[in-house]
Amino acid sequence: MLALIESLHINLVDFMFINFSMMIVFAGALMNFLEPHLPQFITQSFRYGKHESKGEKNPLVCLLEVPKSWFKHFYVFALGWSALALYLTVKGIIFRTSAPEFVLRTHGQDFSFRNLRMGQIICCILFHLVWREQYKSNMIFVNLRKDKSGKQVTEDHLIPSGRLFHLITSPHFLCEILMYVLIFCIIPQSSSWMYCTIW
């Protein structure tokens, strides 16, 4: 399989993010325009949590679904990718080796902190500020159900207030989007990051 990817000169990371984006757009369009005419297993697979499909349940989809309270599935998936990234980074730093060809095959030039332009430096500073704001917004969520001593006192859904919550409903999501865009502005030559941002 890797030989085929190498022979076709495909960047595996770009390919993955392009496919993720296309699947989300295609599935979202199906749900928006043709939901009443779709088979139940497609509707049930797409709708989740509070937007869960209210019709007859498909046994196979029920078997494959993970309860929303089990957020561990995200960490299990991310652990594999993070471990691979850490391994490649450590291997590159310690043993002075390059990343595999499927990772390196990207359009543009190499990134270097020595060659940062003023716009990229400003984006780095903005990234730090936005990251910090996202952290503070998340901490407002964490503390919504706690009292001053840090003990959880309610299970109710409460409305957050403070910081950017006075201006927009989801500052943590806005900050995340801005962080992706700022990274793209810092490394515009990376086609992989462009596809990741679009996704």
mmCIF file of C-alpha atoms in Angstrom:
data_model
loop_
_atom_site.group_PDB
_atom_site.id
_atom_site.type_symbol
_atom_site.label_atom_id
_atom_site.label_comp_id
_atom_site.label_asym_id
_atom_site.label_seq_id
_atom_site.Cartn_x
_atom_site.Cartn_y
_atom_site.Cartn_z
ATOM 1 C CA MET A 1 0.000 0.000 0.000
ATOM 2 C CA LEU A 2 2.785 2.442 0.923
ATOM 3 C CA ALA A 3 4.525 1.583 -2.356
ATOM 4 C CA LEU A 4 1.383 2.615 -4.259
ATOM 5 C CA ILE A 5 1.168 5.887 -2.325
ATOM 6 C CA GLU A 6 4.871 6.549 -2.966
ATOM 7 C CA SER A 7 4.559 5.779 -6.685
ATOM 8 C CA LEU A 8 1.562 8.120 -7.109
ATOM 9 C CA HIS A 9 3.325 10.939 -5.202
ATOM 10 C CA ILE A 10 0.365 11.415 -2.866
ATOM 11 C CA ASN A 11 0.750 13.314 0.363
ATOM 12 C CA LEU A 12 -1.112 11.017 2.764
ATOM 13 C CA VAL A 13 -1.909 13.816 5.224
ATOM 14 C CA ASP A 14 -3.359 16.031 2.470
ATOM 15 C CA PHE A 15 -5.328 13.082 1.112
ATOM 16 C CA MET A 16 -6.769 12.338 4.565
ATOM 17 C CA PHE A 17 -7.915 15.919 5.266
ATOM 18 C CA ILE A 18 -9.347 16.385 1.762
ATOM 19 C CA ASN A 19 -11.389 13.201 2.227
ATOM 20 C CA PHE A 20 -12.564 14.239 5.705
ATOM 21 C CA SER A 21 -13.709 17.590 4.319
ATOM 22 C CA MET A 22 -15.504 16.033 1.354
ATOM 23 C CA MET A 23 -17.248 13.459 3.575
ATOM 24 C CA ILE A 24 -18.498 16.146 5.958
ATOM 25 C CA VAL A 25 -19.747 18.387 3.129
ATOM 26 C CA PHE A 26 -21.406 15.457 1.336
ATOM 27 C CA ALA A 27 -23.057 14.035 4.462
ATOM 28 C CA GLY A 28 -24.148 17.499 5.614
ATOM 29 C CA ALA A 29 -25.690 18.260 2.206
ATOM 30 C CA LEU A 30 -27.536 14.924 2.245
ATOM 31 C CA MET A 31 -28.908 15.635 5.701
ATOM 32 C CA ASN A 32 -29.936 19.202 4.860
ATOM 33 C CA PHE A 33 -31.653 18.508 1.557
ATOM 34 C CA LEU A 34 -32.678 14.836 1.521
ATOM 35 C CA GLU A 35 -33.050 13.729 5.147
ATOM 36 C CA PRO A 36 -36.703 12.586 4.880
ATOM 37 C CA HIS A 37 -35.760 10.329 1.941
ATOM 38 C CA LEU A 38 -32.583 8.805 3.421
ATOM 39 C CA PRO A 39 -32.394 5.297 4.905
ATOM 40 C CA GLN A 40 -32.636 5.286 8.680
ATOM 41 C CA PHE A 41 -29.091 3.960 9.201
ATOM 42 C CA ILE A 42 -27.608 7.047 7.472
ATOM 43 C CA THR A 43 -29.738 9.458 9.495
ATOM 44 C CA GLN A 44 -28.960 7.622 12.729
ATOM 45 C CA SER A 45 -25.230 7.547 11.920
ATOM 46 C CA PHE A 46 -25.118 11.293 11.287
ATOM 47 C CA ARG A 47 -27.338 12.545 14.109
ATOM 48 C CA TYR A 48 -25.928 12.151 17.583
ATOM 49 C CA GLY A 49 -26.473 13.358 21.131
ATOM 50 C CA LYS A 50 -29.269 15.893 21.574
ATOM 51 C CA HIS A 51 -29.884 15.854 17.795
ATOM 52 C CA GLU A 52 -30.348 12.090 17.848
ATOM 53 C CA SER A 53 -32.628 10.545 15.226
ATOM 54 C CA LYS A 54 -36.103 9.869 16.644
ATOM 55 C CA GLY A 55 -37.146 7.075 14.282
ATOM 56 C CA GLU A 56 -36.649 3.331 14.281
ATOM 57 C CA LYS A 57 -33.131 2.323 15.362
ATOM 58 C CA ASN A 58 -30.792 0.340 13.137
ATOM 59 C CA PRO A 59 -29.265 -2.535 15.152
ATOM 60 C CA LEU A 60 -25.857 -2.324 13.428
ATOM 61 C CA VAL A 61 -25.552 1.422 14.017
ATOM 62 C CA CYS A 62 -26.657 0.936 17.644
ATOM 63 C CA LEU A 63 -23.895 -1.627 18.039
ATOM 64 C CA LEU A 64 -21.271 0.756 16.613
ATOM 65 C CA GLU A 65 -22.391 3.921 18.417
ATOM 66 C CA VAL A 66 -20.491 5.080 21.456
ATOM 67 C CA PRO A 67 -22.471 6.864 24.190
ATOM 68 C CA LYS A 68 -21.748 10.563 24.200
ATOM 69 C CA SER A 69 -20.694 10.356 27.838
ATOM 70 C CA TRP A 70 -17.788 8.137 26.749
ATOM 71 C CA PHE A 71 -15.555 10.796 25.323
ATOM 72 C CA LYS A 72 -12.682 8.356 25.652
ATOM 73 C CA HIS A 73 -13.101 7.291 22.018
ATOM 74 C CA PHE A 74 -11.691 10.668 20.973
ATOM 75 C CA TYR A 75 -8.648 10.220 23.187
ATOM 76 C CA VAL A 76 -8.054 6.681 21.940
ATOM 77 C CA PHE A 77 -8.137 7.906 18.331
ATOM 78 C CA ALA A 78 -5.967 10.956 19.083
ATOM 79 C CA LEU A 79 -3.494 8.911 21.116
ATOM 80 C CA GLY A 80 -2.377 6.947 18.070
ATOM 81 C CA TRP A 81 -1.804 10.027 15.925
ATOM 82 C CA SER A 82 -0.154 11.943 18.764
ATOM 83 C CA ALA A 83 2.142 9.022 19.556
ATOM 84 C CA LEU A 84 3.179 8.811 15.888
ATOM 85 C CA ALA A 85 3.841 12.578 15.765
ATOM 86 C CA LEU A 86 5.848 12.442 19.001
ATOM 87 C CA TYR A 87 7.859 9.458 17.772
ATOM 88 C CA LEU A 88 8.701 11.149 14.461
ATOM 89 C CA THR A 89 9.613 14.402 16.221
ATOM 90 C CA VAL A 90 11.863 12.755 18.812
ATOM 91 C CA LYS A 91 13.442 10.544 16.165
ATOM 92 C CA GLY A 92 14.135 13.603 14.026
ATOM 93 C CA ILE A 93 15.626 15.627 16.885
ATOM 94 C CA ILE A 94 17.699 12.925 18.575
ATOM 95 C CA PHE A 95 18.817 10.865 15.583
ATOM 96 C CA ARG A 96 18.761 13.728 13.048
ATOM 97 C CA THR A 97 16.557 11.763 10.682
ATOM 98 C CA SER A 98 13.913 13.144 8.399
ATOM 99 C CA ALA A 99 10.236 12.323 8.500
ATOM 100 C CA PRO A 100 8.827 9.617 6.215
ATOM 101 C CA GLU A 101 8.330 10.625 2.594
ATOM 102 C CA PHE A 102 4.508 10.671 2.871
ATOM 103 C CA VAL A 103 4.797 13.342 5.585
ATOM 104 C CA LEU A 104 7.413 15.403 3.770
ATOM 105 C CA ARG A 105 5.618 15.520 0.442
ATOM 106 C CA THR A 106 4.038 18.946 0.780
ATOM 107 C CA HIS A 107 4.098 22.031 -1.381
ATOM 108 C CA GLY A 108 6.257 24.984 -0.465
ATOM 109 C CA GLN A 109 9.386 25.585 1.529
ATOM 110 C CA ASP A 110 10.563 24.547 4.962
ATOM 111 C CA PHE A 111 9.491 26.519 8.034
ATOM 112 C CA SER A 112 12.217 28.157 10.109
ATOM 113 C CA PHE A 113 11.997 30.407 13.167
ATOM 114 C CA ARG A 114 15.045 32.295 11.840
ATOM 115 C CA ASN A 115 13.189 33.393 8.710
ATOM 116 C CA LEU A 116 9.973 34.691 10.302
ATOM 117 C CA ARG A 117 8.577 37.844 8.746
ATOM 118 C CA MET A 118 6.837 40.579 10.747
ATOM 119 C CA GLY A 119 3.364 39.302 9.783
ATOM 120 C CA GLN A 120 4.232 35.816 11.013
ATOM 121 C CA ILE A 121 5.576 37.205 14.294
ATOM 122 C CA ILE A 122 2.320 39.142 14.787
ATOM 123 C CA CYS A 123 0.372 35.933 14.056
ATOM 124 C CA CYS A 124 2.465 34.071 16.667
ATOM 125 C CA ILE A 125 1.633 36.716 19.271
ATOM 126 C CA LEU A 126 -2.056 36.686 18.292
ATOM 127 C CA PHE A 127 -2.054 32.880 18.463
ATOM 128 C CA HIS A 128 -0.805 33.005 22.042
ATOM 129 C CA LEU A 129 -3.455 35.583 23.000
ATOM 130 C CA VAL A 130 -6.263 33.596 21.330
ATOM 131 C CA TRP A 131 -5.024 30.339 22.910
ATOM 132 C CA ARG A 132 -5.075 32.026 26.301
ATOM 133 C CA GLU A 133 -8.601 33.354 25.728
ATOM 134 C CA GLN A 134 -9.777 29.874 24.743
ATOM 135 C CA TYR A 135 -8.284 28.476 27.936
ATOM 136 C CA LYS A 136 -10.036 31.138 30.045
ATOM 137 C CA SER A 137 -13.346 30.463 28.262
ATOM 138 C CA ASN A 138 -12.992 26.756 28.969
ATOM 139 C CA MET A 139 -12.212 27.482 32.616
ATOM 140 C CA ILE A 140 -15.470 29.481 32.843
ATOM 141 C CA PHE A 141 -17.259 26.305 31.682
ATOM 142 C CA VAL A 142 -15.347 24.157 34.171
ATOM 143 C CA ASN A 143 -16.290 26.429 37.069
ATOM 144 C CA LEU A 144 -19.976 26.841 36.161
ATOM 145 C CA ARG A 145 -21.118 23.915 38.300
ATOM 146 C CA LYS A 146 -18.653 24.421 41.155
ATOM 147 C CA ASP A 147 -18.736 26.538 44.289
ATOM 148 C CA LYS A 148 -15.832 28.615 45.646
ATOM 149 C CA SER A 149 -14.177 25.566 47.206
ATOM 150 C CA GLY A 150 -14.111 23.750 43.846
ATOM 151 C CA LYS A 151 -16.789 21.236 44.769
ATOM 152 C CA GLN A 152 -19.462 20.420 42.172
ATOM 153 C CA VAL A 153 -22.816 21.659 43.437
ATOM 154 C CA THR A 154 -25.195 21.228 40.497
ATOM 155 C CA GLU A 155 -25.869 19.161 37.387
ATOM 156 C CA ASP A 156 -27.941 21.941 35.794
ATOM 157 C CA HIS A 157 -27.019 23.497 32.484
ATOM 158 C CA LEU A 158 -26.051 27.056 33.314
ATOM 159 C CA ILE A 159 -25.424 30.059 31.078
ATOM 160 C CA PRO A 160 -21.788 31.176 31.153
ATOM 161 C CA SER A 161 -20.919 34.845 31.600
ATOM 162 C CA GLY A 162 -17.781 36.930 31.642
ATOM 163 C CA ARG A 163 -15.003 37.646 29.161
ATOM 164 C CA LEU A 164 -16.141 37.045 25.562
ATOM 165 C CA PHE A 165 -19.378 35.317 26.614
ATOM 166 C CA HIS A 166 -20.932 38.794 26.821
ATOM 167 C CA LEU A 167 -20.309 39.272 23.096
ATOM 168 C CA ILE A 168 -20.696 35.805 21.529
ATOM 169 C CA THR A 169 -22.226 32.503 22.574
ATOM 170 C CA SER A 170 -19.237 30.224 21.898
ATOM 171 C CA PRO A 171 -15.948 32.072 22.332
ATOM 172 C CA HIS A 172 -14.074 28.785 22.828
ATOM 173 C CA PHE A 173 -15.109 27.652 19.323
ATOM 174 C CA LEU A 174 -14.296 31.041 17.805
ATOM 175 C CA CYS A 175 -10.868 30.948 19.448
ATOM 176 C CA GLU A 176 -10.222 27.462 18.094
ATOM 177 C CA ILE A 177 -11.092 28.542 14.556
ATOM 178 C CA LEU A 178 -8.855 31.603 14.922
ATOM 179 C CA MET A 179 -5.994 29.419 16.166
ATOM 180 C CA TYR A 180 -6.218 27.218 13.059
ATOM 181 C CA VAL A 181 -6.311 30.266 10.784
ATOM 182 C CA LEU A 182 -3.360 31.899 12.574
ATOM 183 C CA ILE A 183 -1.263 28.746 12.245
ATOM 184 C CA PHE A 184 -2.088 28.751 8.540
ATOM 185 C CA CYS A 185 -0.940 32.400 8.356
ATOM 186 C CA ILE A 186 2.321 31.430 10.082
ATOM 187 C CA ILE A 187 3.004 28.516 7.699
ATOM 188 C CA PRO A 188 1.102 29.414 4.498
ATOM 189 C CA GLN A 189 3.364 27.201 2.410
ATOM 190 C CA SER A 190 2.004 24.051 4.098
ATOM 191 C CA SER A 191 -0.697 22.534 1.922
ATOM 192 C CA SER A 192 -1.397 19.987 4.668
ATOM 193 C CA TRP A 193 -2.239 22.687 7.199
ATOM 194 C CA MET A 194 -4.436 24.450 4.656
ATOM 195 C CA TYR A 195 -6.496 21.258 4.212
ATOM 196 C CA CYS A 196 -6.567 20.748 7.992
ATOM 197 C CA THR A 197 -7.908 24.307 8.444
ATOM 198 C CA ILE A 198 -10.582 23.766 5.802
ATOM 199 C CA TRP A 199 -11.601 20.518 7.502
#
